[in-house]
PDB file of C-alpha atoms and ligand atoms in Angstrom:
ATOM      1  CA  GLN A 186    -223.928 -74.302 152.768  1.00 84.00           C
ATOM      2  CA  GLN A 187    -225.123 -74.426 149.177  1.00 90.00           C
ATOM      3  CA  ALA A 188    -228.254 -72.506 150.133  1.00 93.00           C
ATOM      4  CA  LYS A 189    -226.078 -69.933 151.893  1.00 93.00           C
ATOM      5  CA  MET A 190    -223.922 -69.554 148.775  1.00 93.00           C
ATOM      6  CA  LEU A 191    -227.004 -69.090 146.610  1.00 94.00           C
ATOM      7  CA  GLU A 192    -228.383 -66.484 149.006  1.00 94.00           C
ATOM      8  CA  LEU A 193    -225.075 -64.589 149.222  1.00 93.00           C
ATOM      9  CA  ASN A 194    -224.696 -64.627 145.432  1.00 92.00           C
ATOM     10  CA  ARG A 195    -228.224 -63.346 144.963  1.00 93.00           C
ATOM     11  CA  LEU A 196    -227.700 -60.535 147.480  1.00 92.00           C
ATOM     12  CA  LEU A 197    -224.245 -59.560 146.211  1.00 88.00           C
ATOM     13  CA  LYS A 198    -225.392 -59.492 142.576  1.00 86.00           C
ATOM     14  CA  GLN A 199    -228.287 -57.283 143.579  1.00 87.00           C
ATOM     15  CA  TYR A 200    -225.968 -54.950 145.526  1.00 84.00           C
ATOM     16  CA  ALA A 201    -223.387 -54.916 142.728  1.00 76.00           C
ATOM     17  CA  LYS A 202    -226.153 -53.970 140.288  1.00 74.00           C
ATOM     18  CA  GLU A 203    -227.276 -51.095 142.538  1.00 71.00           C
ATOM     19  CA  TYR A 204    -223.664 -50.045 143.022  1.00 62.00           C
ATOM     20  CA  TYR A 205    -222.529 -50.074 139.401  1.00 58.00           C
ATOM     21  CA  GLU A 206    -225.656 -49.430 137.395  1.00 56.00           C
ATOM     22  CA  GLN A 207    -227.841 -47.351 139.636  1.00 55.00           C
ATOM     23  CA  ASP A 208    -225.054 -45.838 141.720  1.00 52.00           C
ATOM     24  CA  GLN A 209    -227.144 -45.898 144.869  1.00 62.00           C
ATOM     25  CA  PRO A 210    -226.097 -48.997 146.803  1.00 63.00           C
ATOM     26  CA  SER A 211    -228.523 -50.078 149.488  1.00 79.00           C
ATOM     27  CA  VAL A 212    -225.657 -51.334 151.639  1.00 80.00           C
ATOM     28  CA  THR A 213    -222.421 -49.700 152.665  1.00 77.00           C
ATOM     29  CA  ASP A 214    -219.067 -50.722 151.188  1.00 71.00           C
ATOM     30  CA  ALA A 215    -218.249 -52.296 154.505  1.00 75.00           C
ATOM     31  CA  GLU A 216    -221.391 -54.466 154.493  1.00 82.00           C
ATOM     32  CA  TYR A 217    -220.746 -55.402 150.837  1.00 79.00           C
ATOM     33  CA  ASP A 218    -217.133 -56.310 151.578  1.00 76.00           C
ATOM     34  CA  HIS A 219    -218.203 -58.331 154.604  1.00 82.00           C
ATOM     35  CA  LEU A 220    -220.752 -60.392 152.664  1.00 86.00           C
ATOM     36  CA  TYR A 221    -218.273 -60.787 149.836  1.00 82.00           C
ATOM     37  CA  GLN A 222    -215.595 -62.065 152.172  1.00 80.00           C
ATOM     38  CA  GLU A 223    -218.148 -64.441 153.697  1.00 88.00           C
ATOM     39  CA  LEU A 224    -218.815 -65.902 150.238  1.00 88.00           C
ATOM     40  CA  VAL A 225    -215.105 -66.069 149.408  1.00 83.00           C
ATOM     41  CA  ALA A 226    -214.489 -67.938 152.667  1.00 84.00           C
ATOM     42  CA  LEU A 227    -217.419 -70.316 152.065  1.00 90.00           C
ATOM     43  CA  GLU A 228    -216.174 -71.083 148.555  1.00 87.00           C
ATOM     44  CA  ALA A 229    -212.673 -71.672 149.882  1.00 82.00           C
ATOM     45  CA  ALA A 230    -214.067 -74.114 152.473  1.00 86.00           C
ATOM     46  CA  HIS A 231    -216.385 -75.894 149.989  1.00 89.00           C
ATOM     47  CA  PRO A 232    -214.885 -75.467 146.501  1.00 85.00           C
ATOM     48  CA  GLU A 233    -217.067 -78.330 145.222  1.00 89.00           C
ATOM     49  CA  LEU A 234    -220.152 -76.243 146.041  1.00 90.00           C
ATOM     50  CA  LYS A 235    -218.924 -73.022 144.400  1.00 88.00           C
ATOM     51  CA  LEU A 236    -221.449 -71.796 141.828  1.00 88.00           C
ATOM     52  CA  LYS A 237    -219.930 -71.582 138.354  1.00 84.00           C
ATOM     53  CA  ASP A 238    -221.545 -68.167 137.865  1.00 83.00           C
ATOM     54  CA  SER A 239    -220.512 -67.005 141.316  1.00 85.00           C
ATOM     55  CA  ILE A 240    -219.932 -63.282 141.613  1.00 81.00           C
ATOM     56  CA  THR A 241    -216.421 -64.075 142.835  1.00 75.00           C
ATOM     57  CA  GLN A 242    -215.633 -65.481 139.383  1.00 69.00           C
ATOM     58  CA  GLU A 243    -216.671 -62.360 137.523  1.00 62.00           C
ATOM     59  CA  VAL A 244    -214.062 -60.325 135.658  1.00 50.00           C
ATOM     60  CA  GLY A 245    -213.466 -57.071 137.445  1.00 47.00           C
ATOM     61  CA  GLY A 246    -214.847 -58.659 140.589  1.00 46.00           C
ATOM     62  CA  ARG A 247    -211.286 -59.116 141.659  1.00 48.00           C
ATOM     63  CA  VAL A 248    -211.656 -59.686 145.350  1.00 53.00           C
ATOM     64  CA  LEU A 249    -208.667 -60.846 147.268  1.00 59.00           C
ATOM     65  CA  SER A 250    -208.949 -62.650 150.561  1.00 62.00           C
ATOM     66  CA  GLY A 251    -205.857 -60.754 151.635  1.00 74.00           C
ATOM     67  CA  PHE A 252    -202.714 -59.279 150.155  1.00 86.00           C
ATOM     68  CA  GLU A 253    -199.656 -61.402 149.414  1.00 89.00           C
ATOM     69  CA  LYS A 254    -196.329 -60.166 150.696  1.00 89.00           C
ATOM     70  CA  VAL A 255    -193.677 -59.026 148.231  1.00 92.00           C
ATOM     71  CA  LYS A 256    -189.968 -58.478 148.853  1.00 95.00           C
ATOM     72  CA  HIS A 257    -188.517 -55.195 147.571  1.00 95.00           C
ATOM     73  CA  GLU A 258    -185.286 -55.946 145.660  1.00 94.00           C
ATOM     74  CA  THR A 259    -183.980 -52.516 146.653  1.00 94.00           C
ATOM     75  CA  ALA A 260    -185.304 -51.391 150.019  1.00 94.00           C
ATOM     76  CA  MET A 261    -187.867 -48.574 150.048  1.00 94.00           C
ATOM     77  CA  LEU A 262    -186.094 -46.161 152.369  1.00 93.00           C
ATOM     78  CA  SER A 263    -187.343 -43.261 154.440  1.00 92.00           C
ATOM     79  CA  LEU A 264    -186.027 -39.692 154.564  1.00 95.00           C
ATOM     80  CA  GLY A 265    -184.218 -37.673 157.176  1.00 93.00           C
ATOM     81  CA  ASN A 266    -186.114 -34.546 158.216  1.00 94.00           C
ATOM     82  CA  ALA A 267    -185.327 -30.838 158.347  1.00 96.00           C
ATOM     83  CA  PHE A 268    -187.509 -28.328 160.197  1.00 94.00           C
ATOM     84  CA  ASN A 269    -185.776 -24.995 159.610  1.00 95.00           C
ATOM     85  CA  TYR A 270    -183.197 -23.173 157.539  1.00 98.00           C
ATOM     86  CA  GLN A 271    -180.338 -24.174 159.832  1.00 97.00           C
ATOM     87  CA  ASP A 272    -181.142 -27.879 159.295  1.00 96.00           C
ATOM     88  CA  LEU A 273    -180.802 -27.318 155.533  1.00 98.00           C
ATOM     89  CA  VAL A 274    -177.451 -25.564 155.938  1.00 98.00           C
ATOM     90  CA  ALA A 275    -176.234 -28.471 158.090  1.00 97.00           C
ATOM     91  CA  PHE A 276    -177.486 -30.903 155.420  1.00 97.00           C
ATOM     92  CA  GLU A 277    -175.397 -29.102 152.778  1.00 97.00           C
ATOM     93  CA  GLU A 278    -172.319 -28.989 155.043  1.00 97.00           C
ATOM     94  CA  ARG A 279    -172.506 -32.762 155.576  1.00 96.00           C
ATOM     95  CA  ILE A 280    -172.716 -33.344 151.821  1.00 97.00           C
ATOM     96  CA  LYS A 281    -169.907 -30.935 150.942  1.00 96.00           C
ATOM     97  CA  LYS A 282    -167.586 -32.953 153.187  1.00 96.00           C
ATOM     98  CA  LEU A 283    -168.281 -36.024 151.072  1.00 96.00           C
ATOM     99  CA  VAL A 284    -167.999 -34.699 147.510  1.00 95.00           C
ATOM    100  CA  SER A 285    -165.966 -32.197 145.573  1.00 86.00           C
ATOM    101  CA  GLY A 286    -167.393 -30.246 142.658  1.00 86.00           C
ATOM    102  CA  PRO A 287    -170.645 -28.361 142.096  1.00 94.00           C
ATOM    103  CA  ILE A 288    -173.873 -29.702 143.611  1.00 97.00           C
ATOM    104  CA  THR A 289    -177.361 -28.884 142.399  1.00 98.00           C
ATOM    105  CA  TYR A 290    -180.554 -29.783 144.250  1.00 98.00           C
ATOM    106  CA  ASN A 291    -183.728 -31.212 142.773  1.00 98.00           C
ATOM    107  CA  CYS A 292    -186.637 -29.945 144.906  1.00 98.00           C
ATOM    108  CA  GLU A 293    -189.928 -31.838 144.843  1.00 98.00           C
ATOM    109  CA  LEU A 294    -193.251 -31.540 146.646  1.00 98.00           C
ATOM    110  CA  LYS A 295    -193.705 -34.185 149.336  1.00 98.00           C
ATOM    111  CA  ILE A 296    -197.174 -35.533 148.575  1.00 98.00           C
ATOM    112  CA  ASP A 297    -199.212 -36.620 151.603  1.00 96.00           C
ATOM    113  CA  GLY A 298    -200.165 -40.069 150.376  1.00 95.00           C
ATOM    114  CA  LEU A 299    -198.618 -43.504 150.623  1.00 94.00           C
ATOM    115  CA  ALA A 300    -195.471 -44.800 149.011  1.00 96.00           C
ATOM    116  CA  ILE A 301    -195.871 -47.362 146.210  1.00 97.00           C
ATOM    117  CA  SER A 302    -193.556 -49.382 144.022  1.00 98.00           C
ATOM    118  CA  LEU A 303    -194.493 -50.211 140.391  1.00 98.00           C
ATOM    119  CA  LYS A 304    -192.752 -52.962 138.454  1.00 97.00           C
ATOM    120  CA  TYR A 305    -192.821 -53.291 134.664  1.00 96.00           C
ATOM    121  CA  GLN A 306    -191.764 -56.341 132.640  1.00 95.00           C
ATOM    122  CA  ASP A 307    -191.151 -55.731 128.897  1.00 95.00           C
ATOM    123  CA  GLY A 308    -193.185 -52.557 129.171  1.00 95.00           C
ATOM    124  CA  LYS A 309    -196.149 -54.154 130.947  1.00 95.00           C
ATOM    125  CA  PHE A 310    -197.276 -53.256 134.492  1.00 96.00           C
ATOM    126  CA  VAL A 311    -196.816 -56.526 136.403  1.00 95.00           C
ATOM    127  CA  GLN A 312    -196.633 -55.694 140.087  1.00 96.00           C
ATOM    128  CA  GLY A 313    -197.626 -52.867 142.400  1.00 97.00           C
ATOM    129  CA  ALA A 314    -196.762 -52.898 146.084  1.00 96.00           C
ATOM    130  CA  THR A 315    -196.956 -50.855 149.245  1.00 94.00           C
ATOM    131  CA  ARG A 316    -193.795 -49.808 151.090  1.00 93.00           C
ATOM    132  CA  GLY A 317    -194.594 -52.016 154.072  1.00 89.00           C
ATOM    133  CA  ASP A 318    -191.573 -51.990 156.380  1.00 87.00           C
ATOM    134  CA  GLY A 319    -189.309 -50.975 153.499  1.00 90.00           C
ATOM    135  CA  LYS A 320    -188.169 -54.527 152.787  1.00 91.00           C
ATOM    136  CA  ILE A 321    -191.485 -56.408 152.614  1.00 91.00           C
ATOM    137  CA  GLY A 322    -194.597 -54.752 151.207  1.00 92.00           C
ATOM    138  CA  GLU A 323    -198.079 -55.912 150.192  1.00 92.00           C
ATOM    139  CA  ASN A 324    -198.997 -56.883 146.659  1.00 93.00           C
ATOM    140  CA  ILE A 325    -201.736 -54.416 145.655  1.00 94.00           C
ATOM    141  CA  THR A 326    -201.320 -54.794 141.885  1.00 94.00           C
ATOM    142  CA  GLU A 327    -205.046 -55.257 141.218  1.00 93.00           C
ATOM    143  CA  ASN A 328    -205.892 -52.168 143.207  1.00 95.00           C
ATOM    144  CA  LEU A 329    -203.218 -50.021 141.558  1.00 96.00           C
ATOM    145  CA  LYS A 330    -204.640 -51.045 138.161  1.00 95.00           C
ATOM    146  CA  GLN A 331    -207.653 -48.935 139.166  1.00 95.00           C
ATOM    147  CA  VAL A 332    -205.496 -45.796 139.509  1.00 97.00           C
ATOM    148  CA  LYS A 333    -206.118 -44.121 136.152  1.00 96.00           C
ATOM    149  CA  ASP A 334    -202.830 -42.221 135.842  1.00 97.00           C
ATOM    150  CA  ILE A 335    -200.674 -45.318 136.388  1.00 97.00           C
ATOM    151  CA  PRO A 336    -199.699 -46.586 132.905  1.00 97.00           C
ATOM    152  CA  GLN A 337    -200.530 -50.275 132.259  1.00 95.00           C
ATOM    153  CA  ILE A 338    -198.309 -50.364 129.157  1.00 96.00           C
ATOM    154  CA  LEU A 339    -195.166 -48.303 128.492  1.00 96.00           C
ATOM    155  CA  PRO A 340    -194.324 -46.941 125.012  1.00 96.00           C
ATOM    156  CA  GLU A 341    -191.086 -48.951 125.154  1.00 94.00           C
ATOM    157  CA  PRO A 342    -190.740 -52.652 126.215  1.00 95.00           C
ATOM    158  CA  LEU A 343    -188.733 -51.691 129.305  1.00 95.00           C
ATOM    159  CA  THR A 344    -188.188 -53.775 132.409  1.00 95.00           C
ATOM    160  CA  LEU A 345    -187.885 -51.412 135.341  1.00 95.00           C
ATOM    161  CA  GLU A 346    -189.229 -50.416 138.725  1.00 97.00           C
ATOM    162  CA  VAL A 347    -190.385 -46.944 139.717  1.00 97.00           C
ATOM    163  CA  ARG A 348    -191.486 -45.516 143.040  1.00 98.00           C
ATOM    164  CA  GLY A 349    -193.891 -42.804 143.908  1.00 98.00           C
ATOM    165  CA  GLU A 350    -196.809 -41.707 145.998  1.00 98.00           C
ATOM    166  CA  CYS A 351    -200.448 -42.736 145.641  1.00 98.00           C
ATOM    167  CA  PHE A 352    -202.857 -40.077 146.921  1.00 98.00           C
ATOM    168  CA  MET A 353    -206.454 -38.899 146.896  1.00 98.00           C
ATOM    169  CA  PRO A 354    -207.041 -35.391 145.479  1.00 98.00           C
ATOM    170  CA  LYS A 355    -208.702 -32.971 147.911  1.00 98.00           C
ATOM    171  CA  SER A 356    -211.900 -32.766 145.802  1.00 97.00           C
ATOM    172  CA  SER A 357    -212.325 -36.563 145.782  1.00 97.00           C
ATOM    173  CA  PHE A 358    -211.712 -36.656 149.525  1.00 97.00           C
ATOM    174  CA  VAL A 359    -214.493 -34.133 150.177  1.00 98.00           C
ATOM    175  CA  GLU A 360    -216.880 -36.034 147.847  1.00 97.00           C
ATOM    176  CA  LEU A 361    -216.088 -39.401 149.434  1.00 96.00           C
ATOM    177  CA  ASN A 362    -216.684 -38.116 152.960  1.00 96.00           C
ATOM    178  CA  GLU A 363    -219.967 -36.528 151.903  1.00 96.00           C
ATOM    179  CA  GLU A 364    -221.084 -39.910 150.504  1.00 95.00           C
ATOM    180  CA  ARG A 365    -219.970 -41.725 153.648  1.00 94.00           C
ATOM    181  CA  GLU A 366    -221.666 -39.176 155.863  1.00 95.00           C
ATOM    182  CA  ALA A 367    -224.901 -39.605 153.869  1.00 95.00           C
ATOM    183  CA  GLN A 368    -224.679 -43.367 154.426  1.00 92.00           C
ATOM    184  CA  GLY A 369    -223.984 -42.945 158.111  1.00 92.00           C
ATOM    185  CA  GLU A 370    -220.479 -44.324 157.765  1.00 91.00           C
ATOM    186  CA  ASN A 371    -217.490 -42.956 159.585  1.00 89.00           C
ATOM    187  CA  ILE A 372    -215.580 -40.375 157.547  1.00 92.00           C
ATOM    188  CA  PHE A 373    -211.832 -40.323 156.823  1.00 94.00           C
ATOM    189  CA  ALA A 374    -209.756 -37.852 158.849  1.00 91.00           C
ATOM    190  CA  ASN A 375    -207.609 -36.753 155.908  1.00 93.00           C
ATOM    191  CA  PRO A 376    -206.857 -37.611 152.240  1.00 95.00           C
ATOM    192  CA  ARG A 377    -203.887 -39.733 153.234  1.00 94.00           C
ATOM    193  CA  ASN A 378    -206.012 -42.010 155.393  1.00 92.00           C
ATOM    194  CA  ALA A 379    -208.642 -42.119 152.654  1.00 94.00           C
ATOM    195  CA  ALA A 380    -206.014 -43.191 150.111  1.00 95.00           C
ATOM    196  CA  ALA A 381    -204.544 -45.796 152.455  1.00 93.00           C
ATOM    197  CA  GLY A 382    -208.016 -47.119 153.312  1.00 92.00           C
ATOM    198  CA  SER A 383    -208.908 -47.284 149.612  1.00 94.00           C
ATOM    199  CA  LEU A 384    -205.770 -49.226 148.648  1.00 94.00           C
ATOM    200  CA  ARG A 385    -206.500 -51.693 151.467  1.00 89.00           C
ATOM    201  CA  GLN A 386    -209.874 -52.533 149.899  1.00 89.00           C
ATOM    202  CA  LEU A 387    -210.048 -56.182 148.882  1.00 84.00           C
ATOM    203  CA  ASP A 388    -212.579 -55.437 146.149  1.00 87.00           C
ATOM    204  CA  THR A 389    -210.960 -53.657 143.199  1.00 89.00           C
ATOM    205  CA  ARG A 390    -214.331 -52.263 142.138  1.00 89.00           C
ATOM    206  CA  VAL A 391    -214.491 -50.194 145.282  1.00 91.00           C
ATOM    207  CA  VAL A 392    -210.986 -48.885 144.581  1.00 93.00           C
ATOM    208  CA  ALA A 393    -212.078 -47.957 141.042  1.00 92.00           C
ATOM    209  CA  LYS A 394    -214.632 -45.536 142.450  1.00 92.00           C
ATOM    210  CA  ARG A 395    -212.209 -43.775 144.803  1.00 95.00           C
ATOM    211  CA  ASN A 396    -210.508 -41.637 142.124  1.00 95.00           C
ATOM    212  CA  LEU A 397    -206.980 -42.196 143.411  1.00 97.00           C
ATOM    213  CA  SER A 398    -204.005 -40.617 141.668  1.00 98.00           C
ATOM    214  CA  SER A 399    -200.205 -40.980 141.670  1.00 98.00           C
ATOM    215  CA  PHE A 400    -197.004 -38.972 141.350  1.00 98.00           C
ATOM    216  CA  ILE A 401    -193.891 -40.962 140.452  1.00 98.00           C
ATOM    217  CA  TYR A 402    -190.599 -39.644 141.852  1.00 98.00           C
ATOM    218  CA  ALA A 403    -187.870 -42.225 141.434  1.00 97.00           C
ATOM    219  CA  VAL A 404    -186.568 -44.997 139.240  1.00 94.00           C
ATOM    220  CA  ALA A 405    -185.500 -47.848 141.516  1.00 93.00           C
ATOM    221  CA  THR A 406    -183.431 -49.244 138.638  1.00 84.00           C
ATOM    222  CA  PRO A 407    -181.709 -46.118 137.153  1.00 79.00           C
ATOM    223  CA  GLU A 408    -179.288 -48.298 135.168  1.00 78.00           C
ATOM    224  CA  ALA A 409    -182.313 -49.450 133.147  1.00 78.00           C
ATOM    225  CA  LEU A 410    -182.567 -45.983 131.633  1.00 87.00           C
ATOM    226  CA  ALA A 411    -178.905 -44.791 131.666  1.00 88.00           C
ATOM    227  CA  LEU A 412    -179.916 -41.708 133.643  1.00 92.00           C
ATOM    228  CA  THR A 413    -177.456 -39.188 135.098  1.00 93.00           C
ATOM    229  CA  SER A 414    -179.622 -36.992 137.316  1.00 96.00           C
ATOM    230  CA  GLN A 415    -182.894 -36.873 139.240  1.00 96.00           C
ATOM    231  CA  SER A 416    -184.254 -34.073 137.054  1.00 97.00           C
ATOM    232  CA  SER A 417    -183.479 -35.917 133.784  1.00 96.00           C
ATOM    233  CA  GLY A 418    -184.904 -39.088 135.335  1.00 96.00           C
ATOM    234  CA  LEU A 419    -188.192 -37.348 136.054  1.00 97.00           C
ATOM    235  CA  ALA A 420    -188.259 -35.982 132.486  1.00 97.00           C
ATOM    236  CA  LYS A 421    -187.699 -39.492 131.087  1.00 96.00           C
ATOM    237  CA  MET A 422    -190.397 -40.977 133.301  1.00 97.00           C
ATOM    238  CA  ASN A 423    -192.752 -38.250 132.107  1.00 97.00           C
ATOM    239  CA  GLU A 424    -192.026 -39.292 128.497  1.00 96.00           C
ATOM    240  CA  LEU A 425    -192.760 -42.903 129.445  1.00 97.00           C
ATOM    241  CA  GLY A 426    -196.231 -41.878 130.556  1.00 97.00           C
ATOM    242  CA  PHE A 427    -195.799 -41.733 134.339  1.00 98.00           C
ATOM    243  CA  HIS A 428    -197.601 -38.964 136.193  1.00 98.00           C
ATOM    244  CA  ILE A 429    -194.848 -36.595 137.323  1.00 98.00           C
ATOM    245  CA  ASN A 430    -195.529 -33.666 139.622  1.00 98.00           C
ATOM    246  CA  PRO A 431    -195.021 -30.464 137.576  1.00 97.00           C
ATOM    247  CA  GLU A 432    -193.923 -28.226 140.482  1.00 98.00           C
ATOM    248  CA  GLY A 433    -190.370 -29.599 140.898  1.00 97.00           C
ATOM    249  CA  ILE A 434    -187.296 -27.456 140.119  1.00 98.00           C
ATOM    250  CA  VAL A 435    -183.498 -27.638 140.172  1.00 98.00           C
ATOM    251  CA  CYS A 436    -181.855 -25.214 142.639  1.00 98.00           C
ATOM    252  CA  GLU A 437    -178.204 -24.121 142.550  1.00 97.00           C
ATOM    253  CA  SER A 438    -177.972 -23.248 146.256  1.00 97.00           C
ATOM    254  CA  ILE A 439    -179.619 -23.753 149.640  1.00 97.00           C
ATOM    255  CA  GLU A 440    -180.847 -20.139 149.443  1.00 97.00           C
ATOM    256  CA  GLU A 441    -182.781 -21.025 146.292  1.00 98.00           C
ATOM    257  CA  VAL A 442    -184.072 -24.161 148.040  1.00 98.00           C
ATOM    258  CA  TRP A 443    -185.239 -22.024 150.942  1.00 98.00           C
ATOM    259  CA  ASN A 444    -187.090 -19.643 148.564  1.00 98.00           C
ATOM    260  CA  TYR A 445    -188.824 -22.631 146.962  1.00 98.00           C
ATOM    261  CA  ILE A 446    -189.839 -23.917 150.399  1.00 98.00           C
ATOM    262  CA  GLN A 447    -191.247 -20.530 151.421  1.00 98.00           C
ATOM    263  CA  THR A 448    -193.205 -20.344 148.175  1.00 98.00           C
ATOM    264  CA  TYR A 449    -194.910 -23.683 148.690  1.00 98.00           C
ATOM    265  CA  GLN A 450    -195.472 -23.227 152.402  1.00 96.00           C
ATOM    266  CA  GLU A 451    -198.123 -20.730 151.216  1.00 95.00           C
ATOM    267  CA  LYS A 452    -199.023 -22.081 147.780  1.00 97.00           C
ATOM    268  CA  ARG A 453    -199.813 -25.552 149.150  1.00 97.00           C
ATOM    269  CA  HIS A 454    -203.257 -24.414 150.275  1.00 96.00           C
ATOM    270  CA  ASP A 455    -204.160 -23.819 146.629  1.00 97.00           C
ATOM    271  CA  LEU A 456    -202.873 -27.167 145.362  1.00 98.00           C
ATOM    272  CA  PRO A 457    -205.487 -29.831 144.441  1.00 98.00           C
ATOM    273  CA  TYR A 458    -203.730 -32.359 146.702  1.00 98.00           C
ATOM    274  CA  GLU A 459    -202.176 -32.241 150.167  1.00 97.00           C
ATOM    275  CA  ILE A 460    -198.422 -31.974 150.685  1.00 97.00           C
ATOM    276  CA  ASP A 461    -196.594 -32.200 154.025  1.00 95.00           C
ATOM    277  CA  GLY A 462    -193.229 -30.781 152.943  1.00 97.00           C
ATOM    278  CA  ILE A 463    -190.556 -30.519 150.292  1.00 98.00           C
ATOM    279  CA  VAL A 464    -188.017 -33.208 149.381  1.00 98.00           C
ATOM    280  CA  ILE A 465    -184.562 -31.892 148.503  1.00 98.00           C
ATOM    281  CA  LYS A 466    -182.228 -34.260 146.642  1.00 98.00           C
ATOM    282  CA  VAL A 467    -178.719 -33.940 145.283  1.00 98.00           C
ATOM    283  CA  ASN A 468    -179.539 -33.878 141.576  1.00 97.00           C
ATOM    284  CA  GLU A 469    -176.471 -35.648 140.110  1.00 96.00           C
ATOM    285  CA  PHE A 470    -176.653 -39.460 140.431  1.00 95.00           C
ATOM    286  CA  ALA A 471    -172.823 -39.758 140.452  1.00 94.00           C
ATOM    287  CA  LEU A 472    -172.741 -37.517 143.531  1.00 96.00           C
ATOM    288  CA  GLN A 473    -175.605 -39.466 145.136  1.00 96.00           C
ATOM    289  CA  GLU A 474    -173.497 -42.625 144.829  1.00 94.00           C
ATOM    290  CA  GLU A 475    -170.468 -40.875 146.375  1.00 95.00           C
ATOM    291  CA  ILE A 476    -172.597 -39.581 149.254  1.00 97.00           C
ATOM    292  CA  GLY A 477    -174.356 -42.866 149.890  1.00 95.00           C
ATOM    293  CA  TYR A 478    -176.905 -44.028 152.446  1.00 94.00           C
ATOM    294  CA  THR A 479    -177.417 -44.643 156.132  1.00 90.00           C
ATOM    295  CA  VAL A 480    -179.176 -47.882 157.065  1.00 84.00           C
ATOM    296  CA  LYS A 481    -182.588 -46.309 156.681  1.00 85.00           C
ATOM    297  CA  ALA A 482    -182.276 -43.266 154.422  1.00 92.00           C
ATOM    298  CA  PRO A 483    -180.251 -41.712 151.591  1.00 96.00           C
ATOM    299  CA  LYS A 484    -177.689 -39.181 152.861  1.00 97.00           C
ATOM    300  CA  TRP A 485    -178.172 -37.229 149.621  1.00 97.00           C
ATOM    301  CA  ALA A 486    -181.787 -36.308 150.322  1.00 98.00           C
ATOM    302  CA  ILE A 487    -183.745 -34.630 153.096  1.00 97.00           C
ATOM    303  CA  ALA A 488    -187.419 -33.891 153.700  1.00 96.00           C
ATOM    304  CA  TYR A 489    -188.211 -30.378 154.879  1.00 97.00           C
ATOM    305  CA  LYS A 490    -191.432 -30.766 156.906  1.00 94.00           C
ATOM    306  CA  PHE A 491    -193.945 -27.923 156.979  1.00 95.00           C
ATOM    307  CA  PRO A 492    -195.143 -26.983 160.447  1.00 90.00           C
ATOM    308  CA  ALA A 493    -198.321 -28.998 161.098  1.00 77.00           C
TER     309      ALA A 493
HETATM  310  C1  LIG B 647    -185.387 -40.877 147.347  1.00 52.26           C
HETATM  311  O1  LIG B 647    -186.343 -41.336 148.286  1.00 52.26           O
HETATM  312  C2  LIG B 647    -187.516 -40.656 148.373  1.00 52.26           C
HETATM  313  N1  LIG B 647    -187.848 -39.678 147.505  1.00 52.26           N
HETATM  314  C3  LIG B 647    -189.031 -39.031 147.629  1.00 52.26           C
HETATM  315  N2  LIG B 647    -189.375 -38.043 146.761  1.00 52.26           N
HETATM  316  C4  LIG B 647    -190.558 -37.409 146.877  1.00 52.26           C
HETATM  317  N3  LIG B 647    -190.871 -36.434 145.997  1.00 52.26           N
HETATM  318  N4  LIG B 647    -191.457 -37.735 147.839  1.00 52.26           N
HETATM  319  C5  LIG B 647    -191.162 -38.707 148.727  1.00 52.26           C
HETATM  320  N5  LIG B 647    -192.067 -39.006 149.690  1.00 52.26           N
HETATM  321  C6  LIG B 647    -189.934 -39.409 148.661  1.00 52.26           C
HETATM  322  N6  LIG B 647    -189.613 -40.406 149.534  1.00 52.26           N
HETATM  323  C7  LIG B 647    -188.420 -41.033 149.408  1.00 52.26           C
HETATM  324  C8  LIG B 647    -188.056 -42.145 150.356  1.00 52.26           C
END
């Protein structure tokens, strides 16, 4: 076993050197991960034999043997869907039955990535998680630390949780598939799969090379920031250093919402990331509370899905 550990360490250090210094690894990520996991397992089985300079002890060589589960304090919900103008009119009619007074709509691009939750304690990023089943997600904090536009420290010592989408820009997706093709590895079908596959990596150094990005779209703890609307919430999160999608607008009517949808049904082909629709939300938080939720989704929001 000791000999095996020595051999694995020698190989992995050689591969890591190729990967990080010479940028032409002689093995694929998958082979590297496999060997790495073999060493992690060996060390777990024989801790007394673990080499003190083992590659698994190196800073940055954060390799998990799996992801812990985390419970979401407030469930990460899904969205009801709309597929045409009539669905949007029906959405507004349902809402108008539940509230009096003027309603405005915050319209946001629906990024084709995967939902993430980010928790901050006294202004420090302490936990990142996947949506999972909405109640229980996976702890991918170490991987999300490799996403460059996710702030590690906030300008104020706030304790809050935000939610958003982690995605791979189109250009990075093309590059990654070219690399994988060159190494005879299977390519990803779309940027969403590439992002999901990257965040599932157990070796944070692989994640660091995948050029993932994020757009934050909600504060899960709005009371933490005394916010009154979705649009002001996004502005505040932007000030705090979160990456907020710049294409969102406030609409005064469903007609305006429909114009926005038509605009992006075309414009989306020119965006540097993939979107699969538009999310329309009642902008005022007081009205959102009045309108409420179904078991699985807010009644004050709807996702208009672009035709595939
Ligand atoms: C309020 O809940 C949500 N808001 C969202 N907003 C945007 N922009 N994109 C999403 N995918 C999204 N998903 C959910 C569940």
